[in-house]
Each structure stands twice: as C-alpha cells, then as structure tokens.
Amino acid sequence: MSGAAPVPASRRGWCPGIARPMATGDGLLVRIHPRHGCLTTAQLGGLADLAERYGNGPTDVTSRGNLQLRGVAEADHGALSDALAGLGFIDDLPATGPQRIVFLDPLAGLDGLRDLRPLADAIEAALRPLRAKLPGKFCIALGHEGTAPAVAADLEVAVDADGNAVVRLRDVWPPEADAPYSPPTCGEGLGVGVTTKEGGCLPGWTPPLPNPPPQGGREQAAGLPVRIAALVSEFLANNPGKRSPRQRNDVPANYLGLLPAGEQPILAVAPAFGRLAAADMRRLAGWAGRHGAGELRLTPSRAVLIPHLDRGAADGLMREARAAGFIVDADDPRVLLVACPGRPACRSAFAPAQADALRLAGVAGLFGAMHVSGCAKGCARQAPAPLTLVGEAGGYGVVLDGTARDAPLAVRSVAEIETLLQAVVATGPSRGEAIAALARALRPELGKEMPR
Ligand code: SF4
C-alpha cells in the first residue's frame, strides 16, 4: 500500500498520518491515530517491532494520545503502511483533514460515569463527510464536565452529572484551514452554549458567523457546533445512563501512579518526554496482557494507562515500572520537562534536547515547565513555557515566558545555563524572582526594567 506524497515539515496547520507522512530531516514521520486512544497488547507489541524495523527505534506518544514513528525511509513507507494495516491501523482519509476528530477522555468507560465512547463514535461518523474540509488538526475534546481531557481543542463537549452537556468553542471560529495552529485550551475565554436532554439545539445561542459569509468548508465548520449539540442531545436522550452522584475528582491531571477504579485499579506510567523504547512497549504490553485485560490507553500527558488491573499485582507493578525508568510519581522532576527528540534523532536539531533537559532537571523545577527544543520549530510544545531553551548554532537561545519561535534574551551553552540556574536557585527565590534574576543575568541592561 502506498500513500500520498510526504508533506514537508515546514507546512503548518496540518497533521501527519500513515498515508500522509511528514518529511523531516531524519526521514519520514508516520503518525498513528488509535481509535479512542486505545491499543491492544498485540498492537503495542507489533508497533515495537515495526519501530525497530522501519523507524529509528523508539516511538513517541503525542499530546493528543497518538503514536509516531520517526526516521522511516521513503522506500519503506509502503511496507510499513501494509504492516500497520495488519495491526488494524489504517488511515481512511489520505488527502486532507483530520484522521481522528474526537479526543476522548482516556478514562471513558472506566470511571463509573456515563460511557462516552458511543458518543465519540457517533460524532466521528456524523462528521465523516466533512472531514476533508476541516483543518488537519481540528479536534473536539469529549469528556465529563470538570474532568474533560486537558487537550488543545477547537470545540469541547462536556457532559455533566445531570446528563446535560456544555459545548464550548475556541475564540476564533470557524478555524482557518491553513492558519498556524495554536488553539487555546478550551474553557479559556470561549463562547459557551448549553444543550439539554430535552433540547435539540443551543437555546438562546447562535454560533458566531464570520463576516463576510463563509464559503465551502468554513461554512460547514461554522454550523458544526449546532450539529454537534444536536448529536449530543440525541445521544443523551437515547442513552440515559447513570446519574453520577459526583464529579470525578480523584484522578490527577497528569495521570500518574495507581488510579482508583473500583476493584480494578489503573496503572498510569509515563515515559520521559513521551518517548517509548521498543523494550518499554513490549514491557507495557506484557503487563497489560498478564495483569490487565489486554488493553492500553494513551493520555494527553503522554502517559500510558493499563486499566482493569489485577488488584494483587498493582503494587508490584508500580515498583517494577519505577525501576524500569517510567515516571510514576507526580513529584518526579521529569514531569515538568518537555523536549523534542533533538540530536541525534532529528537532523534539524542543533542540540541533544532530551539529554540536556535531563541534565538541567534538578535546577529547572523552580521555573515550572521547561521546554527544551532542538531548533526553533518547537515540535514538542507550541504553547509558551516559563523557560524555553532553543537549540541554535553556538548553544541555546533562552526564552522566558515564551515559545521556541520567540526571540531569545541571549544565547548560552548548556553548561553556562546550568551554572546560571544553579546560581539563581541557590538564593531560594520565588518563581517570579527566579525568572527576573535569570533575565538580569542574561541581559544586565534589562535590570532596571525587571521586577525584583
Ligand atoms: S523541534 Fe526538535 S524534533 Fe522538531 S524539527 Fe526541531 S529539532 Fe527536530
């Protein structure tokens, strides 16, 4: 099976897939969009084999619960696509548009609340005819009110404990097909409409339409919220489900450790930087097969969940996971690190981003999230971070409260940055004081302007 021509990495606002891989400096990047973010043990084990055979070894978990292989030779793309199809991973939309529209709460059907998986399927099916006209990264986040998945989305649907639903839009609607993609997290400054079990539309609310009137796909997208609301209403009316006595509030946002789920807890582990070595994939598949129900799920925090765990095996597996190098504790300093593969995995990289991020982990925690990027493309994180290091000739550009694309305050070697951070942290400052002190150290002429 052979797909469309690879798309260059410089093109923004689209999403690579199996049939439509992205050409990068180290070969093709092939992204897999598992249905509901779920995998079987056979799929994960099979992917480990394919990553070693056709990719550069590891497989990355993305912030939308997808998996991607890097370093695939163009000559191998057809064979890899066939092998992925054999595992049940098939892109059915090779030309344009999103491969998967709905990002579903990773705990759907596991948390005692109404199971939203059928609703996810209904939305996917209803929007299938429109997909080719939607932006490649178009995303609907679906979950329960208060616990909806923390994923950047264009539209969020959250079902509440009474069986109503809230539909939230991003602030620019409809999304531009070719615009650089940096949506806000839903819930921040978005228009809100409410649909009830009895209603079929959004009472008293009309989606904002652009002026002049939209054409083609944008026109379709403009009407989407109302269509989604109608689908949700129909689903809720036909699937009364359980009324939940409470909102789920006992699962940490970063999904780590043993998560409560009745008699069968969920093991939640994260590989550093979302990067799974083939051996780790086989290890996880083995655990899910021996101690779970043969199922694994991917989260927006790049963790892997093993649900339906044998209670008696849970504590032992936690210890095993920790010993194997997985992140299982919320206070692990690696939780705050985001880094792209960098050198040597990516030929566009100026620096070994992940190795340098680990080197700085002990002194970067005070700043909150730290993003280390091998180059200014900033693949691993589009949103601003308190501290961003951007690989370039001669070292790292240091950006405070910005993204990898922003102009750096200064360029320093990783050793110089480490020394600077150690000096700042040694004074025991607050986060704000630390950022101001680092800015002054990098650009003394800014000293008078920076808060102290
Ligand atoms: S951000 Fe990292 S992974 Fe992306 S192109 Fe640059 S070096 Fe490569």
Short mmCIF file of C-alpha atoms and ligand atoms in Angstrom, two decimals:
data_model
loop_
_atom_site.label_atom_id
_atom_site.label_comp_id
_atom_site.label_asym_id
_atom_site.label_seq_id
_atom_site.Cartn_x
_atom_site.Cartn_y
_atom_site.Cartn_z
CA MET A 1 0.00 0.00 0.00
CA SER A 2 1.41 3.38 -0.89
CA GLY A 3 0.14 6.72 0.40
CA ALA A 4 0.21 10.34 -0.65
CA ALA A 5 3.49 12.16 -1.16
CA PRO A 6 5.17 13.17 2.12
CA VAL A 7 4.45 16.72 3.23
CA PRO A 8 7.42 18.92 4.18
CA ALA A 9 7.83 19.65 7.88
CA SER A 10 7.71 23.40 7.20
CA ARG A 11 3.99 23.28 6.38
CA ARG A 12 1.93 24.25 9.39
CA GLY A 13 -1.64 23.62 10.50
CA TRP A 14 -1.85 20.04 9.28
CA CYS A 15 -1.38 16.67 10.91
CA PRO A 16 0.73 13.83 9.52
CA GLY A 17 -0.68 10.32 9.40
CA ILE A 18 0.12 6.91 8.00
CA ALA A 19 -0.95 7.58 4.43
CA ARG A 20 0.32 11.15 4.57
CA PRO A 21 3.64 11.14 6.47
CA MET A 22 5.75 14.20 7.17
CA ALA A 23 9.18 14.57 5.62
CA THR A 24 11.70 15.52 8.31
CA GLY A 25 15.45 15.80 8.38
CA ASP A 26 15.79 12.21 9.52
CA GLY A 27 13.28 10.60 7.17
CA LEU A 28 9.51 10.27 7.35
CA LEU A 29 7.48 10.84 10.48
CA VAL A 30 4.49 8.48 10.49
CA ARG A 31 1.72 9.25 12.99
CA ILE A 32 -0.84 6.68 14.10
CA HIS A 33 -4.22 7.77 15.47
CA PRO A 34 -5.63 4.85 17.51
CA ARG A 35 -9.41 4.83 17.88
CA HIS A 36 -10.35 6.33 21.27
CA GLY A 37 -6.61 6.47 22.05
CA CYS A 38 -6.80 2.74 22.88
CA LEU A 39 -4.45 -0.08 21.90
CA THR A 40 -4.38 -3.81 22.36
CA THR A 41 -1.31 -5.61 23.62
CA ALA A 42 -0.85 -7.13 20.16
CA GLN A 43 -0.92 -3.66 18.58
CA LEU A 44 1.63 -2.19 21.00
CA GLY A 45 3.93 -5.19 20.71
CA GLY A 46 3.60 -5.14 16.92
CA LEU A 47 4.39 -1.42 16.83
CA ALA A 48 7.55 -2.04 18.84
CA ASP A 49 8.72 -4.45 16.14
CA LEU A 50 7.86 -2.02 13.34
CA ALA A 51 9.57 0.92 15.07
CA GLU A 52 12.76 -1.12 15.27
CA ARG A 53 12.48 -2.44 11.73
CA TYR A 54 11.39 0.69 9.85
CA GLY A 55 11.90 3.61 12.24
CA ASN A 56 14.81 4.79 14.33
CA GLY A 57 13.85 2.61 17.33
CA PRO A 58 11.65 4.48 19.79
CA THR A 59 8.02 5.54 19.38
CA ASP A 60 6.70 8.88 20.65
CA VAL A 61 3.40 9.38 22.48
CA THR A 62 1.96 12.73 21.41
CA SER A 63 -0.04 15.22 23.46
CA ARG A 64 -3.19 14.10 21.64
CA GLY A 65 -2.85 10.46 22.52
CA ASN A 66 -1.32 9.41 19.21
CA LEU A 67 1.85 7.47 18.46
CA GLN A 68 4.53 8.36 15.95
CA LEU A 69 7.48 6.65 14.38
CA ARG A 70 10.41 8.70 13.10
CA GLY A 71 13.24 8.02 10.71
CA VAL A 72 11.26 5.94 8.20
CA ALA A 73 12.88 5.67 4.76
CA GLU A 74 10.63 6.66 1.85
CA ALA A 75 11.37 3.31 0.24
CA ASP A 76 9.96 1.54 3.32
CA HIS A 77 6.78 3.58 3.62
CA GLY A 78 4.62 1.20 1.61
CA ALA A 79 5.77 -1.87 3.54
CA LEU A 80 5.30 -0.07 6.85
CA SER A 81 1.78 1.04 5.85
CA ASP A 82 0.88 -2.54 4.97
CA ALA A 83 2.24 -3.81 8.27
CA LEU A 84 0.34 -1.12 10.19
CA ALA A 85 -2.85 -2.08 8.35
CA GLY A 86 -2.23 -5.64 9.51
CA LEU A 87 -2.27 -4.34 13.08
CA GLY A 88 -5.55 -2.52 12.44
CA PHE A 89 -4.12 0.98 11.90
CA ILE A 90 -5.50 2.36 8.65
CA ASP A 91 -5.85 5.97 7.56
CA ASP A 92 -9.09 6.24 5.67
CA LEU A 93 -8.62 9.86 4.64
CA PRO A 94 -5.34 10.12 2.74
CA ALA A 95 -5.86 13.55 1.16
CA THR A 96 -6.63 16.23 3.75
CA GLY A 97 -8.45 16.80 7.02
CA PRO A 98 -8.07 15.24 10.47
CA GLN A 99 -7.66 11.48 10.77
CA ARG A 100 -9.44 11.45 14.10
CA ILE A 101 -11.70 14.29 15.17
CA VAL A 102 -12.66 13.40 18.73
CA PHE A 103 -10.17 13.35 21.56
CA LEU A 104 -11.96 11.23 24.12
CA ASP A 105 -11.36 11.28 27.87
CA PRO A 106 -8.82 8.45 28.41
CA LEU A 107 -10.88 7.23 31.37
CA ALA A 108 -14.08 6.87 29.33
CA GLY A 109 -15.98 3.82 30.50
CA LEU A 110 -13.57 3.20 33.40
CA ASP A 111 -14.64 5.82 35.91
CA GLY A 112 -18.20 4.83 36.76
CA LEU A 113 -19.59 7.81 34.85
CA ARG A 114 -21.64 7.61 31.65
CA ASP A 115 -19.55 5.85 28.98
CA LEU A 116 -18.96 8.40 26.22
CA ARG A 117 -17.32 6.06 23.71
CA PRO A 118 -20.55 5.58 21.70
CA LEU A 119 -20.96 9.35 21.53
CA ALA A 120 -17.39 9.72 20.25
CA ASP A 121 -18.17 7.21 17.51
CA ALA A 122 -21.43 8.98 16.66
CA ILE A 123 -19.65 12.33 16.27
CA GLU A 124 -16.90 10.77 14.14
CA ALA A 125 -19.48 9.09 11.90
CA ALA A 126 -21.61 12.20 11.53
CA LEU A 127 -18.65 14.40 10.62
CA ARG A 128 -17.01 11.90 8.29
CA PRO A 129 -18.42 13.56 5.14
CA LEU A 130 -16.99 16.90 6.30
CA ARG A 131 -13.55 15.78 7.32
CA ALA A 132 -11.76 16.63 4.09
CA LYS A 133 -12.87 20.25 4.50
CA LEU A 134 -11.79 20.65 8.10
CA PRO A 135 -8.33 21.82 9.21
CA GLY A 136 -5.94 18.91 9.61
CA LYS A 137 -5.62 19.41 13.37
CA PHE A 138 -9.31 20.07 14.02
CA CYS A 139 -10.18 18.49 17.36
CA ILE A 140 -13.22 18.04 19.56
CA ALA A 141 -12.42 17.22 23.20
CA LEU A 142 -15.08 14.99 24.74
CA GLY A 143 -15.39 14.23 28.42
CA HIS A 144 -17.29 14.94 31.61
CA GLU A 145 -17.75 18.44 32.94
CA GLY A 146 -14.91 19.26 35.31
CA THR A 147 -12.75 16.38 34.14
CA ALA A 148 -12.68 16.85 30.37
CA PRO A 149 -9.27 15.98 28.90
CA ALA A 150 -6.73 18.80 29.04
CA VAL A 151 -6.04 18.95 25.34
CA ALA A 152 -5.91 21.93 22.99
CA ALA A 153 -9.15 21.64 21.04
CA ASP A 154 -11.38 23.66 18.75
CA LEU A 155 -14.52 22.59 20.49
CA GLU A 156 -15.14 20.93 23.83
CA VAL A 157 -18.18 18.83 24.74
CA ALA A 158 -18.56 18.14 28.45
CA VAL A 159 -21.42 16.07 29.86
CA ASP A 160 -22.37 16.96 33.42
CA ALA A 161 -23.65 14.81 36.26
CA ASP A 162 -27.30 15.58 35.44
CA GLY A 163 -26.99 14.42 31.84
CA ASN A 164 -26.75 17.88 30.31
CA ALA A 165 -23.89 18.91 28.09
CA VAL A 166 -21.85 22.06 27.72
CA VAL A 167 -20.41 22.91 24.33
CA ARG A 168 -17.52 25.36 24.32
CA LEU A 169 -15.87 26.93 21.31
CA ARG A 170 -12.39 28.25 20.83
CA ASP A 171 -12.30 32.00 20.48
CA VAL A 172 -11.69 32.03 16.72
CA TRP A 173 -14.48 30.22 14.97
CA PRO A 174 -14.63 28.70 12.44
CA PRO A 175 -10.95 27.71 12.44
CA GLU A 176 -8.87 28.78 9.46
CA ALA A 177 -7.86 25.82 7.31
CA ASP A 178 -4.27 26.92 6.75
CA ALA A 179 -3.67 29.09 9.79
CA PRO A 180 -0.76 28.31 12.11
CA TYR A 181 -2.28 26.09 14.72
CA SER A 182 -2.13 27.26 18.30
CA PRO A 183 -5.62 26.96 19.78
CA PRO A 184 -6.22 27.91 23.38
CA THR A 185 -7.20 25.25 25.85
CA CYS A 186 -10.97 25.06 25.71
CA GLY A 187 -12.63 26.72 28.63
CA GLU A 188 -10.47 29.84 28.49
CA GLY A 189 -12.42 32.76 27.11
CA LEU A 190 -14.62 30.69 24.86
CA GLY A 191 -18.23 31.15 23.89
CA VAL A 192 -20.44 28.75 25.81
CA GLY A 193 -23.68 27.13 24.79
CA VAL A 194 -25.74 24.61 26.69
CA THR A 195 -27.83 21.82 25.32
CA THR A 196 -30.15 19.67 27.39
CA LYS A 197 -31.60 16.21 27.03
CA GLU A 198 -34.89 17.80 26.05
CA GLY A 199 -33.45 20.35 23.67
CA GLY A 200 -32.11 19.72 20.19
CA CYS A 201 -30.10 22.87 19.75
CA LEU A 202 -28.37 25.52 21.75
CA PRO A 203 -31.12 27.55 23.42
CA GLY A 204 -30.66 31.27 23.11
CA TRP A 205 -27.28 30.94 21.49
CA THR A 206 -26.12 31.25 17.91
CA PRO A 207 -22.63 30.33 16.77
CA PRO A 208 -20.67 33.39 15.65
CA LEU A 209 -20.51 33.54 11.87
CA PRO A 210 -17.71 35.36 10.12
CA ASN A 211 -18.39 38.39 8.02
CA PRO A 212 -18.45 38.23 5.01
CA PRO A 213 -20.40 34.95 4.90
CA PRO A 214 -18.12 31.93 4.73
CA GLN A 215 -17.69 29.64 1.77
CA GLY A 216 -17.26 25.88 1.45
CA GLY A 217 -15.53 24.21 4.37
CA ARG A 218 -15.60 27.28 6.57
CA GLU A 219 -19.36 27.46 6.11
CA GLN A 220 -19.60 23.83 7.13
CA ALA A 221 -17.40 24.46 10.14
CA ALA A 222 -19.45 27.49 11.16
CA GLY A 223 -22.52 25.31 11.60
CA LEU A 224 -20.69 22.49 13.36
CA PRO A 225 -21.42 23.49 16.97
CA VAL A 226 -25.16 23.29 16.37
CA ARG A 227 -24.82 19.93 14.65
CA ILE A 228 -22.66 18.62 17.47
CA ALA A 229 -25.12 19.91 20.05
CA ALA A 230 -27.97 18.11 18.29
CA LEU A 231 -25.95 14.88 18.21
CA VAL A 232 -25.16 15.18 21.90
CA SER A 233 -28.82 15.82 22.74
CA GLU A 234 -29.91 12.79 20.76
CA PHE A 235 -27.28 10.60 22.41
CA LEU A 236 -28.19 11.74 25.91
CA ALA A 237 -31.90 11.23 25.26
CA ASN A 238 -31.37 7.71 23.93
CA ASN A 239 -28.69 6.71 26.44
CA PRO A 240 -29.89 7.88 29.83
CA GLY A 241 -27.01 6.07 31.56
CA LYS A 242 -26.26 6.50 35.21
CA ARG A 243 -26.71 9.75 37.02
CA SER A 244 -23.39 10.31 38.65
CA PRO A 245 -23.57 11.36 42.30
CA ARG A 246 -20.38 13.37 42.00
CA GLN A 247 -17.83 14.68 39.60
CA ARG A 248 -14.68 12.66 39.23
CA ASN A 249 -12.14 14.49 41.34
CA ASP A 250 -9.66 11.89 42.45
CA VAL A 251 -7.63 11.49 39.27
CA PRO A 252 -4.63 13.79 38.89
CA ALA A 253 -4.48 15.71 35.62
CA ASN A 254 -1.18 14.13 34.69
CA TYR A 255 -2.44 10.55 35.15
CA LEU A 256 0.38 9.02 37.19
CA GLY A 257 0.58 6.12 39.60
CA LEU A 258 -2.27 3.86 40.60
CA LEU A 259 -5.59 5.46 39.70
CA PRO A 260 -8.71 4.39 41.60
CA ALA A 261 -11.28 2.50 39.54
CA GLY A 262 -13.29 0.26 41.84
CA GLU A 263 -11.82 -3.17 42.43
CA GLN A 264 -9.58 -2.97 39.39
CA PRO A 265 -7.18 -0.02 39.60
CA ILE A 266 -5.48 1.56 36.62
CA LEU A 267 -1.70 1.70 36.35
CA ALA A 268 -0.63 5.01 34.81
CA VAL A 269 3.00 5.42 33.79
CA ALA A 270 4.75 7.94 31.57
CA PRO A 271 7.95 7.53 29.62
CA ALA A 272 10.23 10.56 29.91
CA PHE A 273 9.35 13.02 27.12
CA GLY A 274 6.68 10.60 25.90
CA ARG A 275 9.41 8.55 24.23
CA LEU A 276 8.85 4.79 24.40
CA ALA A 277 11.75 2.48 23.65
CA ALA A 278 10.72 -0.71 21.89
CA ALA A 279 11.64 -2.68 25.01
CA ASP A 280 9.33 -0.45 27.09
CA MET A 281 6.47 -1.03 24.66
CA ARG A 282 6.91 -4.78 24.95
CA ARG A 283 7.13 -4.47 28.73
CA LEU A 284 3.88 -2.49 28.90
CA ALA A 285 2.14 -4.88 26.53
CA GLY A 286 3.29 -7.78 28.69
CA TRP A 287 1.94 -6.17 31.87
CA ALA A 288 -1.41 -5.42 30.24
CA GLY A 289 -1.64 -8.98 28.96
CA ARG A 290 -0.66 -10.71 32.20
CA HIS A 291 -2.23 -8.42 34.79
CA GLY A 292 -4.85 -6.39 32.89
CA ALA A 293 -7.43 -7.02 30.23
CA GLY A 294 -5.07 -6.68 27.27
CA GLU A 295 -5.91 -3.01 26.77
CA LEU A 296 -3.79 0.15 27.00
CA ARG A 297 -4.77 3.81 26.66
CA LEU A 298 -2.85 6.97 25.84
CA THR A 299 -3.35 10.28 27.65
CA PRO A 300 -2.74 13.94 26.70
CA SER A 301 0.04 13.99 29.32
CA ARG A 302 1.78 11.30 27.21
CA ALA A 303 1.19 8.64 29.84
CA VAL A 304 0.10 5.07 29.16
CA LEU A 305 -2.77 3.58 31.15
CA ILE A 306 -3.24 -0.12 31.86
CA PRO A 307 -6.85 -0.49 33.06
CA HIS A 308 -8.65 -3.44 34.66
CA LEU A 309 -5.57 -4.31 36.68
CA ASP A 310 -5.45 -7.33 38.93
CA ARG A 311 -5.57 -5.73 42.40
CA GLY A 312 -3.00 -8.13 43.79
CA ALA A 313 -0.44 -7.23 41.13
CA ALA A 314 -0.85 -3.45 41.29
CA ASP A 315 1.73 -2.52 43.93
CA GLY A 316 4.34 -4.84 42.47
CA LEU A 317 3.82 -3.37 39.01
CA MET A 318 4.27 0.14 40.39
CA ARG A 319 7.65 -0.86 41.79
CA GLU A 320 8.58 -2.57 38.54
CA ALA A 321 7.57 0.47 36.50
CA ARG A 322 9.61 2.81 38.70
CA ALA A 323 12.64 0.52 38.45
CA ALA A 324 12.24 0.40 34.66
CA GLY A 325 12.57 4.20 34.48
CA PHE A 326 8.93 5.15 33.90
CA ILE A 327 7.58 8.27 35.60
CA VAL A 328 5.04 7.12 38.18
CA ASP A 329 5.21 9.89 40.80
CA ALA A 330 3.77 13.39 40.42
CA ASP A 331 6.83 14.94 42.09
CA ASP A 332 9.28 13.38 39.61
CA PRO A 333 11.23 16.39 38.19
CA ARG A 334 10.84 14.94 34.68
CA VAL A 335 7.11 15.74 34.85
CA LEU A 336 7.98 19.41 34.28
CA LEU A 337 10.19 18.78 31.26
CA VAL A 338 9.14 18.93 27.64
CA ALA A 339 11.72 18.22 24.95
CA CYS A 340 11.69 17.12 21.34
CA PRO A 341 13.94 14.23 20.27
CA GLY A 342 16.73 16.65 19.25
CA ARG A 343 20.09 15.22 18.25
CA PRO A 344 20.86 12.61 17.07
CA ALA A 345 17.28 11.55 16.23
CA CYS A 346 16.42 14.68 14.25
CA ARG A 347 18.76 16.11 11.66
CA SER A 348 17.27 19.59 12.05
CA ALA A 349 18.44 19.68 15.65
CA PHE A 350 21.32 21.80 16.89
CA ALA A 351 21.42 20.09 20.28
CA PRO A 352 20.61 16.87 22.17
CA ALA A 353 17.43 18.38 23.61
CA GLN A 354 16.28 15.49 25.79
CA ALA A 355 19.71 14.76 27.25
CA ASP A 356 20.20 18.45 28.06
CA ALA A 357 16.72 18.70 29.59
CA LEU A 358 17.56 15.81 31.91
CA ARG A 359 20.86 17.47 32.79
CA LEU A 360 19.00 20.63 33.87
CA ALA A 361 16.04 18.89 35.53
CA GLY A 362 17.40 19.32 39.04
CA VAL A 363 17.72 23.10 38.77
CA ALA A 364 14.86 23.91 36.40
CA GLY A 365 12.00 22.79 38.63
CA LEU A 366 11.71 26.18 40.30
CA PHE A 367 10.74 27.75 36.99
CA GLY A 368 7.84 25.37 36.41
CA ALA A 369 7.58 23.79 32.98
CA MET A 370 10.78 23.89 30.95
CA HIS A 371 10.74 23.32 27.20
CA VAL A 372 14.00 22.32 25.52
CA SER A 373 13.80 22.36 21.74
CA GLY A 374 16.43 21.16 19.29
CA CYS A 375 15.56 24.02 16.94
CA ALA A 376 13.13 26.92 16.57
CA LYS A 377 10.36 24.75 15.13
CA GLY A 378 9.36 23.79 18.66
CA CYS A 379 7.71 20.48 17.74
CA ALA A 380 7.24 19.33 21.34
CA ARG A 381 5.29 22.33 22.60
CA GLN A 382 3.51 25.17 20.83
CA ALA A 383 2.28 26.94 23.96
CA PRO A 384 4.50 29.33 25.94
CA ALA A 385 6.56 27.95 28.83
CA PRO A 386 8.15 29.83 31.75
CA LEU A 387 11.59 28.73 30.50
CA THR A 388 12.31 27.68 26.91
CA LEU A 389 15.72 26.73 25.54
CA VAL A 390 16.03 26.71 21.76
CA GLY A 391 18.94 24.98 20.07
CA GLU A 392 20.86 27.09 17.59
CA ALA A 393 24.41 27.41 16.34
CA GLY A 394 26.54 28.17 19.39
CA GLY A 395 24.23 26.90 22.12
CA TYR A 396 20.69 27.54 23.30
CA GLY A 397 18.62 30.67 22.90
CA VAL A 398 16.99 31.36 26.27
CA VAL A 399 13.35 32.49 26.11
CA LEU A 400 11.41 33.45 29.23
CA ASP A 401 7.61 33.15 29.23
CA GLY A 402 7.53 32.46 25.51
CA THR A 403 7.75 29.80 22.84
CA ALA A 404 10.55 28.31 20.77
CA ARG A 405 9.67 30.74 18.00
CA ASP A 406 10.16 33.85 20.13
CA ALA A 407 13.35 35.91 20.09
CA PRO A 408 15.72 34.76 22.85
CA LEU A 409 17.14 37.06 25.51
CA ALA A 410 20.59 35.58 24.94
CA VAL A 411 22.39 32.51 23.61
CA ARG A 412 24.41 30.40 26.04
CA SER A 413 25.94 26.92 26.14
CA VAL A 414 24.13 24.31 28.22
CA ALA A 415 27.00 24.42 30.75
CA GLU A 416 26.61 28.19 31.11
CA ILE A 417 22.84 27.84 31.50
CA GLU A 418 23.31 25.18 34.16
CA THR A 419 25.68 27.43 36.10
CA LEU A 420 23.27 30.37 35.81
CA LEU A 421 20.31 28.31 37.01
CA GLN A 422 22.30 26.91 39.92
CA ALA A 423 23.26 30.43 40.99
CA VAL A 424 19.66 31.67 40.75
CA VAL A 425 18.17 28.68 42.56
CA ALA A 426 20.77 28.90 45.36
CA THR A 427 19.27 32.18 46.56
CA GLY A 428 15.92 30.47 47.26
CA PRO A 429 13.75 32.85 45.27
CA SER A 430 10.09 32.60 44.35
CA ARG A 431 9.31 31.62 40.77
CA GLY A 432 8.79 35.24 39.74
CA GLU A 433 12.02 36.33 41.41
CA ALA A 434 13.89 33.48 39.76
CA ILE A 435 12.67 34.46 36.29
CA ALA A 436 13.57 38.11 36.91
CA ALA A 437 17.01 37.15 38.24
CA LEU A 438 17.69 34.94 35.24
CA ALA A 439 16.65 37.72 32.88
CA ARG A 440 19.00 40.17 34.60
CA ALA A 441 21.85 37.66 34.47
CA LEU A 442 21.34 37.14 30.75
CA ARG A 443 20.74 40.77 29.84
CA PRO A 444 22.09 43.10 32.57
CA GLU A 445 20.85 46.13 30.66
CA LEU A 446 17.28 44.94 31.36
CA GLY A 447 17.91 45.03 35.09
CA LYS A 448 16.12 48.29 35.75
CA GLU A 449 13.02 47.10 33.88
CA MET A 450 12.70 43.73 35.56
CA PRO A 451 10.76 43.21 38.78
CA ARG A 452 12.87 42.37 41.80
S1 SF4 B 1 11.88 20.99 17.16
FE1 SF4 B 1 13.15 19.20 17.54
S2 SF4 B 1 12.14 17.48 16.51
FE2 SF4 B 1 11.25 19.39 15.70
S3 SF4 B 1 12.48 19.81 13.85
FE3 SF4 B 1 13.44 20.96 15.55
S4 SF4 B 1 15.00 19.59 16.37
FE4 SF4 B 1 13.65 18.34 15.08
#
